Amino acid sequence: ENLNYLNFLKAKDFFRKNFTKESGQYLLSRGLTKDTIMEFEVGFAPPGSDNLLRYLVSLGFIAQDIERAGLVFKTDRGTYWDRFRQRIMFPIFNSFGKTVGFTGRIFETGEVDPKIAKYINSPETPIFNKSRLLYGLHKSKKEIRKQDTALLVEGQMDVLMSYQDGVKNVVASSGTALGNDQLKTLRRLSSQLILSFDSDEAGQLAAERSIDLALAQDFLVRILKVPGEKDP
């Protein structure tokens, strides 16, 4: 497991070193500031089949361990390919601030192929359990405890924009539906939960399910509705 942590730390360094002017401009156009990009250590996975693999091997890691960490996958021909290519990379941290996985967002300047997933998450590993992790918790846990309230949103960008604007008690579930383990983590920090999900049908269904789960954990639950069709 220590090897996995080291893999992710070095991968995060690699993605940060490869952060491009274009990906920075895209995030700035979405409303993020340079300070927020730096604070949450957002990076970029360059195009090409095995750039990260070659970098990690040059540091002394072996391909099988890099595969176990979910950073590469084995092709039918027995070669290894980077899982993340030409994507903006959001490191996912555990509650202690250790990097345990990534979300990669597609970065295309032209037409986007509809067959390409907009977001790719790290696969489950011994240290990356999506049903237990909350994105942003390493930054927000003190404020959640202080305010006795957690704001739960859907994705990384919602966390970053909220945090940047002074709402420091914000977290998101990492690309999965909210689960009991995540709620137990939040319940140890606060007694109140505010849900702010997307206004589409999927977001509303997720909110309804989350309300039931949160009430079962004895939260005081509220819904934050953002005017119009905007994300939180």
mmCIF file of C-alpha atoms in Angstrom:
data_model
loop_
_atom_site.group_PDB
_atom_site.id
_atom_site.type_symbol
_atom_site.label_atom_id
_atom_site.label_comp_id
_atom_site.label_asym_id
_atom_site.label_seq_id
_atom_site.Cartn_x
_atom_site.Cartn_y
_atom_site.Cartn_z
ATOM 1 C CA GLU A 1 0.000 0.000 0.000
ATOM 2 C CA ASN A 2 2.888 2.374 0.708
ATOM 3 C CA LEU A 3 4.063 1.638 -2.823
ATOM 4 C CA ASN A 4 0.638 2.717 -4.118
ATOM 5 C CA TYR A 5 0.804 6.012 -2.212
ATOM 6 C CA LEU A 6 4.242 6.676 -3.704
ATOM 7 C CA ASN A 7 2.988 5.793 -7.189
ATOM 8 C CA PHE A 8 0.183 8.331 -6.875
ATOM 9 C CA LEU A 9 2.418 11.020 -5.402
ATOM 10 C CA LYS A 10 4.892 10.715 -8.285
ATOM 11 C CA ALA A 11 2.053 10.513 -10.825
ATOM 12 C CA LYS A 12 0.578 13.713 -9.383
ATOM 13 C CA ASP A 13 4.006 15.387 -9.738
ATOM 14 C CA PHE A 14 4.177 14.222 -13.359
ATOM 15 C CA PHE A 15 0.726 15.594 -14.202
ATOM 16 C CA ARG A 16 1.522 18.916 -12.541
ATOM 17 C CA LYS A 17 4.794 19.231 -14.480
ATOM 18 C CA ASN A 18 2.852 18.644 -17.696
ATOM 19 C CA PHE A 19 0.131 21.199 -16.976
ATOM 20 C CA THR A 20 -0.225 23.187 -20.192
ATOM 21 C CA LYS A 21 -1.052 26.806 -20.887
ATOM 22 C CA GLU A 22 -4.137 25.636 -22.844
ATOM 23 C CA SER A 23 -5.508 23.521 -19.997
ATOM 24 C CA GLY A 24 -4.865 26.415 -17.611
ATOM 25 C CA GLN A 25 -6.763 28.795 -19.885
ATOM 26 C CA TYR A 26 -9.664 26.355 -20.094
ATOM 27 C CA LEU A 27 -9.958 26.165 -16.283
ATOM 28 C CA LEU A 28 -9.662 29.947 -15.989
ATOM 29 C CA SER A 29 -12.479 30.269 -18.557
ATOM 30 C CA ARG A 30 -14.590 27.988 -16.321
ATOM 31 C CA GLY A 31 -14.019 30.418 -13.452
ATOM 32 C CA LEU A 32 -11.184 28.857 -11.464
ATOM 33 C CA THR A 33 -8.317 31.041 -10.303
ATOM 34 C CA LYS A 34 -4.621 30.149 -10.541
ATOM 35 C CA ASP A 35 -4.488 29.925 -6.743
ATOM 36 C CA THR A 36 -7.277 27.321 -6.637
ATOM 37 C CA ILE A 37 -5.665 25.298 -9.441
ATOM 38 C CA MET A 38 -2.412 25.320 -7.453
ATOM 39 C CA GLU A 39 -4.044 24.582 -4.085
ATOM 40 C CA PHE A 40 -5.880 21.514 -5.378
ATOM 41 C CA GLU A 41 -2.834 20.476 -7.461
ATOM 42 C CA VAL A 42 -4.677 20.098 -10.770
ATOM 43 C CA GLY A 43 -2.497 18.723 -13.563
ATOM 44 C CA PHE A 44 -2.583 17.453 -17.129
ATOM 45 C CA ALA A 45 -2.019 14.011 -18.652
ATOM 46 C CA PRO A 46 -0.234 14.532 -21.978
ATOM 47 C CA PRO A 47 -1.305 12.693 -25.149
ATOM 48 C CA GLY A 48 0.681 9.581 -26.050
ATOM 49 C CA SER A 49 0.323 5.976 -24.980
ATOM 50 C CA ASP A 50 2.914 5.557 -22.219
ATOM 51 C CA ASN A 51 4.388 8.867 -21.029
ATOM 52 C CA LEU A 52 3.485 8.323 -17.375
ATOM 53 C CA LEU A 53 4.581 4.688 -17.488
ATOM 54 C CA ARG A 54 8.027 5.601 -18.814
ATOM 55 C CA TYR A 55 8.372 8.368 -16.214
ATOM 56 C CA LEU A 56 7.516 6.076 -13.294
ATOM 57 C CA VAL A 57 9.733 3.255 -14.619
ATOM 58 C CA SER A 58 12.597 5.774 -14.853
ATOM 59 C CA LEU A 59 12.097 6.423 -11.112
ATOM 60 C CA GLY A 60 12.461 2.710 -10.343
ATOM 61 C CA PHE A 61 8.824 1.557 -10.224
ATOM 62 C CA ILE A 62 7.909 -1.670 -11.987
ATOM 63 C CA ALA A 63 5.082 -1.900 -14.505
ATOM 64 C CA GLN A 64 3.107 -4.484 -12.501
ATOM 65 C CA ASP A 65 2.940 -2.155 -9.476
ATOM 66 C CA ILE A 66 1.946 0.784 -11.664
ATOM 67 C CA GLU A 67 -0.838 -1.405 -13.099
ATOM 68 C CA ARG A 68 -1.924 -2.425 -9.583
ATOM 69 C CA ALA A 69 -2.290 1.269 -8.763
ATOM 70 C CA GLY A 70 -4.622 1.599 -11.769
ATOM 71 C CA LEU A 71 -2.429 4.167 -13.513
ATOM 72 C CA VAL A 72 -1.814 1.929 -16.534
ATOM 73 C CA PHE A 73 -3.615 -1.057 -18.033
ATOM 74 C CA LYS A 74 -2.333 -4.082 -19.925
ATOM 75 C CA THR A 75 -3.301 -4.365 -23.594
ATOM 76 C CA ASP A 76 -4.147 -7.602 -25.401
ATOM 77 C CA ARG A 77 -0.612 -7.590 -26.803
ATOM 78 C CA GLY A 78 0.875 -7.542 -23.316
ATOM 79 C CA THR A 79 2.093 -3.936 -23.420
ATOM 80 C CA TYR A 80 1.112 -1.298 -20.874
ATOM 81 C CA TRP A 81 -0.752 1.909 -21.737
ATOM 82 C CA ASP A 82 -1.422 4.950 -19.594
ATOM 83 C CA ARG A 83 -5.011 4.998 -18.345
ATOM 84 C CA PHE A 84 -5.164 8.811 -18.536
ATOM 85 C CA ARG A 85 -4.195 10.543 -21.785
ATOM 86 C CA GLN A 86 -4.889 14.142 -22.850
ATOM 87 C CA ARG A 87 -7.024 14.905 -19.816
ATOM 88 C CA ILE A 88 -7.106 17.555 -17.112
ATOM 89 C CA MET A 89 -6.208 15.658 -13.948
ATOM 90 C CA PHE A 90 -7.834 16.197 -10.559
ATOM 91 C CA PRO A 91 -5.962 14.330 -7.802
ATOM 92 C CA ILE A 92 -8.269 12.665 -5.281
ATOM 93 C CA PHE A 93 -7.029 12.826 -1.701
ATOM 94 C CA ASN A 94 -7.982 10.827 1.357
ATOM 95 C CA SER A 95 -8.997 12.682 4.517
ATOM 96 C CA PHE A 96 -5.320 12.940 5.550
ATOM 97 C CA GLY A 97 -4.353 14.668 2.293
ATOM 98 C CA LYS A 98 -2.602 11.693 0.657
ATOM 99 C CA THR A 99 -3.177 11.223 -3.067
ATOM 100 C CA VAL A 100 -5.056 7.965 -3.630
ATOM 101 C CA GLY A 101 -6.484 8.313 -7.146
ATOM 102 C CA PHE A 102 -7.428 10.650 -9.969
ATOM 103 C CA THR A 103 -10.303 11.916 -12.035
ATOM 104 C CA GLY A 104 -9.352 12.842 -15.586
ATOM 105 C CA ARG A 105 -11.571 15.242 -17.535
ATOM 106 C CA ILE A 106 -11.467 15.181 -21.287
ATOM 107 C CA PHE A 107 -9.659 18.148 -22.828
ATOM 108 C CA GLU A 108 -10.494 18.615 -26.492
ATOM 109 C CA THR A 109 -10.247 21.929 -28.261
ATOM 110 C CA GLY A 110 -12.282 20.764 -31.295
ATOM 111 C CA GLU A 111 -15.259 18.452 -31.683
ATOM 112 C CA VAL A 112 -15.536 15.867 -28.899
ATOM 113 C CA ASP A 113 -16.116 12.262 -29.939
ATOM 114 C CA PRO A 114 -19.373 11.246 -28.173
ATOM 115 C CA LYS A 115 -17.917 7.759 -27.601
ATOM 116 C CA ILE A 116 -15.192 9.207 -25.372
ATOM 117 C CA ALA A 117 -16.102 9.423 -21.683
ATOM 118 C CA LYS A 118 -16.117 12.988 -20.350
ATOM 119 C CA TYR A 119 -14.649 11.828 -17.036
ATOM 120 C CA ILE A 120 -12.510 8.793 -16.179
ATOM 121 C CA ASN A 121 -11.861 7.794 -12.568
ATOM 122 C CA SER A 122 -9.102 5.638 -11.147
ATOM 123 C CA PRO A 123 -10.269 2.051 -10.692
ATOM 124 C CA GLU A 124 -10.753 0.610 -7.209
ATOM 125 C CA THR A 125 -7.467 -0.273 -5.495
ATOM 126 C CA PRO A 126 -6.531 -1.237 -1.907
ATOM 127 C CA ILE A 127 -6.285 2.491 -1.074
ATOM 128 C CA PHE A 128 -8.898 3.948 -3.443
ATOM 129 C CA ASN A 129 -12.415 3.012 -2.417
ATOM 130 C CA LYS A 130 -14.818 5.401 -4.137
ATOM 131 C CA SER A 131 -17.730 4.539 -1.871
ATOM 132 C CA ARG A 132 -15.771 5.782 1.156
ATOM 133 C CA LEU A 133 -13.976 8.829 -0.224
ATOM 134 C CA LEU A 134 -15.250 12.395 -0.303
ATOM 135 C CA TYR A 135 -13.518 14.809 -2.641
ATOM 136 C CA GLY A 136 -12.268 17.920 -0.849
ATOM 137 C CA LEU A 137 -12.632 16.528 2.681
ATOM 138 C CA HIS A 138 -8.933 16.993 3.489
ATOM 139 C CA LYS A 139 -9.466 20.740 2.962
ATOM 140 C CA SER A 140 -12.957 21.146 4.369
ATOM 141 C CA LYS A 141 -13.146 18.906 7.472
ATOM 142 C CA LYS A 142 -12.149 21.657 9.935
ATOM 143 C CA GLU A 143 -14.764 24.032 8.537
ATOM 144 C CA ILE A 144 -17.444 21.294 8.477
ATOM 145 C CA ARG A 145 -16.788 20.656 12.162
ATOM 146 C CA LYS A 146 -16.694 24.384 12.987
ATOM 147 C CA GLN A 147 -20.003 25.112 11.194
ATOM 148 C CA ASP A 148 -21.561 21.765 12.163
ATOM 149 C CA THR A 149 -22.724 21.658 8.530
ATOM 150 C CA ALA A 150 -21.487 19.929 5.376
ATOM 151 C CA LEU A 151 -22.435 21.062 1.868
ATOM 152 C CA LEU A 152 -22.512 18.101 -0.505
ATOM 153 C CA VAL A 153 -22.246 18.768 -4.255
ATOM 154 C CA GLU A 154 -21.839 16.454 -7.247
ATOM 155 C CA GLY A 155 -18.417 16.980 -8.774
ATOM 156 C CA GLN A 156 -14.898 18.324 -8.481
ATOM 157 C CA MET A 157 -15.598 21.590 -10.288
ATOM 158 C CA ASP A 158 -18.539 22.305 -7.956
ATOM 159 C CA VAL A 159 -16.231 21.774 -4.963
ATOM 160 C CA LEU A 160 -13.475 23.976 -6.362
ATOM 161 C CA MET A 161 -15.794 26.829 -7.333
ATOM 162 C CA SER A 162 -17.620 26.771 -3.995
ATOM 163 C CA TYR A 163 -14.406 26.558 -1.975
ATOM 164 C CA GLN A 164 -12.862 29.373 -4.017
ATOM 165 C CA ASP A 165 -15.859 31.613 -3.298
ATOM 166 C CA GLY A 166 -15.526 31.133 0.458
ATOM 167 C CA VAL A 167 -17.808 28.131 1.042
ATOM 168 C CA LYS A 168 -15.119 26.070 2.756
ATOM 169 C CA ASN A 169 -17.342 23.306 4.190
ATOM 170 C CA VAL A 170 -17.952 21.651 0.805
ATOM 171 C CA VAL A 171 -17.339 18.062 -0.379
ATOM 172 C CA ALA A 172 -18.408 15.825 -3.279
ATOM 173 C CA SER A 173 -18.838 12.098 -3.662
ATOM 174 C CA SER A 174 -16.171 10.842 -6.070
ATOM 175 C CA GLY A 175 -18.081 9.952 -9.199
ATOM 176 C CA THR A 176 -20.467 7.614 -7.378
ATOM 177 C CA ALA A 177 -23.814 7.790 -5.675
ATOM 178 C CA LEU A 178 -23.598 8.893 -2.049
ATOM 179 C CA GLY A 179 -23.172 5.905 0.268
ATOM 180 C CA ASN A 180 -23.534 5.088 3.938
ATOM 181 C CA ASP A 181 -19.767 5.035 4.559
ATOM 182 C CA GLN A 182 -19.436 8.606 3.260
ATOM 183 C CA LEU A 183 -22.362 9.730 5.388
ATOM 184 C CA LYS A 184 -20.862 8.104 8.491
ATOM 185 C CA THR A 185 -17.655 10.057 7.864
ATOM 186 C CA LEU A 186 -19.598 13.330 7.613
ATOM 187 C CA ARG A 187 -21.797 12.476 10.611
ATOM 188 C CA ARG A 188 -18.682 12.275 12.815
ATOM 189 C CA LEU A 189 -17.969 15.897 11.852
ATOM 190 C CA SER A 190 -21.420 17.488 11.715
ATOM 191 C CA SER A 191 -25.127 16.999 12.357
ATOM 192 C CA GLN A 192 -26.401 19.018 9.382
ATOM 193 C CA LEU A 193 -26.189 18.235 5.679
ATOM 194 C CA ILE A 194 -27.029 20.543 2.779
ATOM 195 C CA LEU A 195 -27.458 18.855 -0.617
ATOM 196 C CA SER A 196 -26.927 20.805 -3.830
ATOM 197 C CA PHE A 197 -27.066 18.570 -6.882
ATOM 198 C CA ASP A 198 -27.575 19.311 -10.564
ATOM 199 C CA SER A 199 -31.098 20.294 -11.545
ATOM 200 C CA ASP A 200 -31.435 17.563 -14.199
ATOM 201 C CA GLU A 201 -33.457 14.421 -13.594
ATOM 202 C CA ALA A 202 -30.443 12.328 -12.566
ATOM 203 C CA GLY A 203 -29.422 14.993 -10.045
ATOM 204 C CA GLN A 204 -32.890 15.145 -8.546
ATOM 205 C CA LEU A 205 -33.125 11.356 -8.224
ATOM 206 C CA ALA A 206 -29.700 11.313 -6.545
ATOM 207 C CA ALA A 207 -30.867 14.018 -4.142
ATOM 208 C CA GLU A 208 -34.006 12.071 -3.193
ATOM 209 C CA ARG A 209 -32.010 8.911 -2.522
ATOM 210 C CA SER A 210 -29.417 10.880 -0.533
ATOM 211 C CA ILE A 211 -32.104 12.502 1.647
ATOM 212 C CA ASP A 212 -33.411 9.090 2.709
ATOM 213 C CA LEU A 213 -29.927 7.792 3.520
ATOM 214 C CA ALA A 214 -28.982 10.963 5.432
ATOM 215 C CA LEU A 215 -32.178 10.979 7.504
ATOM 216 C CA ALA A 216 -31.452 7.371 8.450
ATOM 217 C CA GLN A 217 -28.081 8.586 9.802
ATOM 218 C CA ASP A 218 -29.875 11.231 11.887
ATOM 219 C CA PHE A 219 -28.803 14.268 9.876
ATOM 220 C CA LEU A 220 -30.819 17.440 9.682
ATOM 221 C CA VAL A 221 -31.085 17.646 5.882
ATOM 222 C CA ARG A 222 -31.686 20.678 3.714
ATOM 223 C CA ILE A 223 -31.692 21.240 -0.044
ATOM 224 C CA LEU A 224 -29.933 24.181 -1.689
ATOM 225 C CA LYS A 225 -31.584 25.090 -4.978
ATOM 226 C CA VAL A 226 -29.559 27.201 -7.375
ATOM 227 C CA PRO A 227 -31.740 29.481 -9.557
ATOM 228 C CA GLY A 228 -32.003 28.524 -13.227
ATOM 229 C CA GLU A 229 -30.304 25.530 -14.786
ATOM 230 C CA LYS A 230 -26.863 26.215 -13.344
ATOM 231 C CA ASP A 231 -24.509 23.907 -11.439
ATOM 232 C CA PRO A 232 -23.943 24.862 -7.797
#
